């Protein structure tokens, strides 16, 4: 028996491993539920998914503002995006692309990976969620898509005023 398995059986699972397993399972569940809703309810299912993820984005924005003391500027909204990426193991490169804009290049995205397994676009969940997160932090912020995701490639999003 491996040491890792033995420790896991004794509930001595390192926090990082526990978090990774939980996150992967939750993302796969969200993708599977989304695929089932789209299959059953078509466009109405996509709308329901977007509403649920939008609400989650608002909740995340409020939580980050309260717990981390974020303000309500565009920079605070961009920081909220960065923090959310860090929390979800999304690897992204952020660039300030103008006086009032930031681009987010998703280099590796766990949500994209989970959703492509079911051959559906992660944009139905991600775009409403990150838009709601950003506008909860900075109501004047606007999220636009620079490059739409495909099953092969992640997206590029812009946050601006």
PDB file of N, CA and C in Angstrom, residues 14-60:
ATOM      1  N   UNK A  14      -3.329  15.740   2.867  1.00  0.00           N
ATOM      2  CA  UNK A  14      -2.834  17.125   2.839  1.00  0.00           C
ATOM      3  C   UNK A  14      -3.885  18.067   2.253  1.00  0.00           C
ATOM      4  N   UNK A  15      -3.950  19.278   2.807  1.00  0.00           N
ATOM      5  CA  UNK A  15      -4.955  20.247   2.378  1.00  0.00           C
ATOM      6  C   UNK A  15      -4.957  20.501   0.886  1.00  0.00           C
ATOM      7  N   UNK A  16      -3.786  20.616   0.293  1.00  0.00           N
ATOM      8  CA  UNK A  16      -3.706  20.869  -1.145  1.00  0.00           C
ATOM      9  C   UNK A  16      -4.305  19.736  -1.966  1.00  0.00           C
ATOM     10  N   UNK A  17      -4.012  18.503  -1.572  1.00  0.00           N
ATOM     11  CA  UNK A  17      -4.561  17.358  -2.286  1.00  0.00           C
ATOM     12  C   UNK A  17      -6.077  17.310  -2.130  1.00  0.00           C
ATOM     13  N   UNK A  18      -6.540  17.564  -0.919  1.00  0.00           N
ATOM     14  CA  UNK A  18      -7.978  17.562  -0.646  1.00  0.00           C
ATOM     15  C   UNK A  18      -8.662  18.626  -1.505  1.00  0.00           C
ATOM     16  N   UNK A  19      -8.110  19.824  -1.528  1.00  0.00           N
ATOM     17  CA  UNK A  19      -8.700  20.919  -2.300  1.00  0.00           C
ATOM     18  C   UNK A  19      -8.718  20.593  -3.784  1.00  0.00           C
ATOM     19  N   UNK A  20      -7.643  20.026  -4.290  1.00  0.00           N
ATOM     20  CA  UNK A  20      -7.582  19.667  -5.714  1.00  0.00           C
ATOM     21  C   UNK A  20      -8.641  18.635  -6.074  1.00  0.00           C
ATOM     22  N   UNK A  21      -8.770  17.611  -5.259  1.00  0.00           N
ATOM     23  CA  UNK A  21      -9.749  16.561  -5.537  1.00  0.00           C
ATOM     24  C   UNK A  21     -11.170  17.098  -5.477  1.00  0.00           C
ATOM     25  N   UNK A  22     -11.446  17.937  -4.486  1.00  0.00           N
ATOM     26  CA  UNK A  22     -12.783  18.515  -4.341  1.00  0.00           C
ATOM     27  C   UNK A  22     -13.084  19.422  -5.530  1.00  0.00           C
ATOM     28  N   UNK A  23     -12.128  20.286  -5.888  1.00  0.00           N
ATOM     29  CA  UNK A  23     -12.348  21.207  -6.998  1.00  0.00           C
ATOM     30  C   UNK A  23     -12.586  20.454  -8.304  1.00  0.00           C
ATOM     31  N   UNK A  24     -11.756  19.465  -8.598  1.00  0.00           N
ATOM     32  CA  UNK A  24     -11.932  18.702  -9.833  1.00  0.00           C
ATOM     33  C   UNK A  24     -13.289  18.020  -9.863  1.00  0.00           C
ATOM     34  N   UNK A  25     -13.700  17.459  -8.743  1.00  0.00           N
ATOM     35  CA  UNK A  25     -14.995  16.793  -8.670  1.00  0.00           C
ATOM     36  C   UNK A  25     -16.143  17.779  -8.854  1.00  0.00           C
ATOM     37  N   UNK A  26     -16.056  18.945  -8.211  1.00  0.00           N
ATOM     38  CA  UNK A  26     -17.120  19.941  -8.335  1.00  0.00           C
ATOM     39  C   UNK A  26     -17.213  20.504  -9.748  1.00  0.00           C
ATOM     40  N   UNK A  27     -16.072  20.754 -10.373  1.00  0.00           N
ATOM     41  CA  UNK A  27     -16.102  21.259 -11.748  1.00  0.00           C
ATOM     42  C   UNK A  27     -16.668  20.216 -12.707  1.00  0.00           C
ATOM     43  N   UNK A  28     -16.294  18.964 -12.506  1.00  0.00           N
ATOM     44  CA  UNK A  28     -16.837  17.906 -13.354  1.00  0.00           C
ATOM     45  C   UNK A  28     -18.342  17.780 -13.149  1.00  0.00           C
ATOM     46  N   UNK A  29     -18.795  17.895 -11.900  1.00  0.00           N
ATOM     47  CA  UNK A  29     -20.229  17.842 -11.607  1.00  0.00           C
ATOM     48  C   UNK A  29     -20.957  19.004 -12.268  1.00  0.00           C
ATOM     49  N   UNK A  30     -20.399  20.216 -12.174  1.00  0.00           N
ATOM     50  CA  UNK A  30     -21.017  21.392 -12.807  1.00  0.00           C
ATOM     51  C   UNK A  30     -21.098  21.211 -14.323  1.00  0.00           C
ATOM     52  N   UNK A  31     -20.060  20.673 -14.913  1.00  0.00           N
ATOM     53  CA  UNK A  31     -20.058  20.447 -16.360  1.00  0.00           C
ATOM     54  C   UNK A  31     -21.060  19.365 -16.752  1.00  0.00           C
ATOM     55  N   UNK A  32     -21.113  18.287 -15.982  1.00  0.00           N
ATOM     56  CA  UNK A  32     -22.058  17.208 -16.277  1.00  0.00           C
ATOM     57  C   UNK A  32     -23.497  17.692 -16.138  1.00  0.00           C
ATOM     58  N   UNK A  33     -23.783  18.444 -15.067  1.00  0.00           N
ATOM     59  CA  UNK A  33     -25.129  18.997 -14.893  1.00  0.00           C
ATOM     60  C   UNK A  33     -25.470  19.968 -16.020  1.00  0.00           C
ATOM     61  N   UNK A  34     -24.520  20.776 -16.419  1.00  0.00           N
ATOM     62  CA  UNK A  34     -24.746  21.720 -17.519  1.00  0.00           C
ATOM     63  C   UNK A  34     -25.052  20.972 -18.805  1.00  0.00           C
ATOM     64  N   UNK A  35     -24.285  19.940 -19.096  1.00  0.00           N
ATOM     65  CA  UNK A  35     -24.526  19.150 -20.307  1.00  0.00           C
ATOM     66  C   UNK A  35     -25.915  18.520 -20.275  1.00  0.00           C
ATOM     67  N   UNK A  36     -26.320  17.998 -19.124  1.00  0.00           N
ATOM     68  CA  UNK A  36     -27.647  17.388 -19.003  1.00  0.00           C
ATOM     69  C   UNK A  36     -28.753  18.428 -19.167  1.00  0.00           C
ATOM     70  N   UNK A  37     -28.551  19.613 -18.611  1.00  0.00           N
ATOM     71  CA  UNK A  37     -29.560  20.669 -18.740  1.00  0.00           C
ATOM     72  C   UNK A  37     -29.687  21.140 -20.182  1.00  0.00           C
ATOM     73  N   UNK A  38     -28.567  21.253 -20.861  1.00  0.00           N
ATOM     74  CA  UNK A  38     -28.608  21.671 -22.268  1.00  0.00           C
ATOM     75  C   UNK A  38     -29.280  20.601 -23.110  1.00  0.00           C
ATOM     76  N   UNK A  39     -28.952  19.348 -22.841  1.00  0.00           N
ATOM     77  CA  UNK A  39     -29.546  18.254 -23.604  1.00  0.00           C
ATOM     78  C   UNK A  39     -31.063  18.224 -23.412  1.00  0.00           C
ATOM     79  N   UNK A  40     -31.499  18.447 -22.189  1.00  0.00           N
ATOM     80  CA  UNK A  40     -32.922  18.372 -21.869  1.00  0.00           C
ATOM     81  C   UNK A  40     -33.689  19.640 -22.230  1.00  0.00           C
ATOM     82  N   UNK A  41     -33.104  20.791 -21.906  1.00  0.00           N
ATOM     83  CA  UNK A  41     -33.840  22.045 -22.019  1.00  0.00           C
ATOM     84  C   UNK A  41     -33.322  23.001 -23.103  1.00  0.00           C
ATOM     85  N   UNK A  42     -32.293  22.606 -23.838  1.00  0.00           N
ATOM     86  CA  UNK A  42     -31.734  23.397 -24.948  1.00  0.00           C
ATOM     87  C   UNK A  42     -31.388  24.821 -24.497  1.00  0.00           C
ATOM     88  N   UNK A  43     -31.896  25.816 -25.199  1.00  0.00           N
ATOM     89  CA  UNK A  43     -31.571  27.224 -24.906  1.00  0.00           C
ATOM     90  C   UNK A  43     -32.049  27.642 -23.512  1.00  0.00           C
ATOM     91  N   UNK A  44     -33.198  27.130 -23.102  1.00  0.00           N
ATOM     92  CA  UNK A  44     -33.694  27.447 -21.758  1.00  0.00           C
ATOM     93  C   UNK A  44     -32.726  26.912 -20.700  1.00  0.00           C
ATOM     94  N   UNK A  45     -32.140  25.747 -20.950  1.00  0.00           N
ATOM     95  CA  UNK A  45     -31.136  25.187 -20.045  1.00  0.00           C
ATOM     96  C   UNK A  45     -29.901  26.070 -19.971  1.00  0.00           C
ATOM     97  N   UNK A  46     -29.467  26.587 -21.110  1.00  0.00           N
ATOM     98  CA  UNK A  46     -28.321  27.493 -21.132  1.00  0.00           C
ATOM     99  C   UNK A  46     -28.615  28.750 -20.313  1.00  0.00           C
ATOM    100  N   UNK A  47     -29.843  29.273 -20.425  1.00  0.00           N
ATOM    101  CA  UNK A  47     -30.225  30.456 -19.652  1.00  0.00           C
ATOM    102  C   UNK A  47     -30.199  30.160 -18.153  1.00  0.00           C
ATOM    103  N   UNK A  48     -30.697  28.993 -17.765  1.00  0.00           N
ATOM    104  CA  UNK A  48     -30.702  28.626 -16.347  1.00  0.00           C
ATOM    105  C   UNK A  48     -29.270  28.494 -15.819  1.00  0.00           C
ATOM    106  N   UNK A  49     -28.394  27.889 -16.605  1.00  0.00           N
ATOM    107  CA  UNK A  49     -26.988  27.746 -16.215  1.00  0.00           C
ATOM    108  C   UNK A  49     -26.368  29.120 -16.025  1.00  0.00           C
ATOM    109  N   UNK A  50     -26.600  30.008 -16.983  1.00  0.00           N
ATOM    110  CA  UNK A  50     -26.044  31.360 -16.902  1.00  0.00           C
ATOM    111  C   UNK A  50     -26.537  32.082 -15.651  1.00  0.00           C
ATOM    112  N   UNK A  51     -27.812  31.929 -15.320  1.00  0.00           N
ATOM    113  CA  UNK A  51     -28.368  32.588 -14.132  1.00  0.00           C
ATOM    114  C   UNK A  51     -27.718  32.070 -12.846  1.00  0.00           C
ATOM    115  N   UNK A  52     -27.534  30.761 -12.771  1.00  0.00           N
ATOM    116  CA  UNK A  52     -26.928  30.171 -11.577  1.00  0.00           C
ATOM    117  C   UNK A  52     -25.484  30.648 -11.422  1.00  0.00           C
ATOM    118  N   UNK A  53     -24.715  30.620 -12.508  1.00  0.00           N
ATOM    119  CA  UNK A  53     -23.319  31.037 -12.430  1.00  0.00           C
ATOM    120  C   UNK A  53     -23.191  32.542 -12.217  1.00  0.00           C
ATOM    121  N   UNK A  54     -24.122  33.319 -12.738  1.00  0.00           N
ATOM    122  CA  UNK A  54     -24.123  34.755 -12.487  1.00  0.00           C
ATOM    123  C   UNK A  54     -24.325  35.027 -10.996  1.00  0.00           C
ATOM    124  N   UNK A  55     -25.252  34.325 -10.393  1.00  0.00           N
ATOM    125  CA  UNK A  55     -25.492  34.471  -8.948  1.00  0.00           C
ATOM    126  C   UNK A  55     -24.242  34.083  -8.164  1.00  0.00           C
ATOM    127  N   UNK A  56     -23.553  33.039  -8.593  1.00  0.00           N
ATOM    128  CA  UNK A  56     -22.327  32.635  -7.918  1.00  0.00           C
ATOM    129  C   UNK A  56     -21.256  33.710  -8.042  1.00  0.00           C
ATOM    130  N   UNK A  57     -21.170  34.339  -9.203  1.00  0.00           N
ATOM    131  CA  UNK A  57     -20.216  35.436  -9.394  1.00  0.00           C
ATOM    132  C   UNK A  57     -20.502  36.605  -8.467  1.00  0.00           C
ATOM    133  N   UNK A  58     -21.788  36.953  -8.323  1.00  0.00           N
ATOM    134  CA  UNK A  58     -22.159  38.026  -7.392  1.00  0.00           C
ATOM    135  C   UNK A  58     -21.775  37.640  -5.960  1.00  0.00           C
ATOM    136  N   UNK A  59     -22.054  36.413  -5.581  1.00  0.00           N
ATOM    137  CA  UNK A  59     -21.685  35.941  -4.238  1.00  0.00           C
ATOM    138  C   UNK A  59     -20.177  36.011  -4.026  1.00  0.00           C
ATOM    139  N   UNK A  60     -19.412  35.575  -5.025  1.00  0.00           N
ATOM    140  CA  UNK A  60     -17.953  35.618  -4.918  1.00  0.00           C
ATOM    141  C   UNK A  60     -17.460  37.052  -4.799  1.00  0.00           C
TER     142      UNK A  60
END
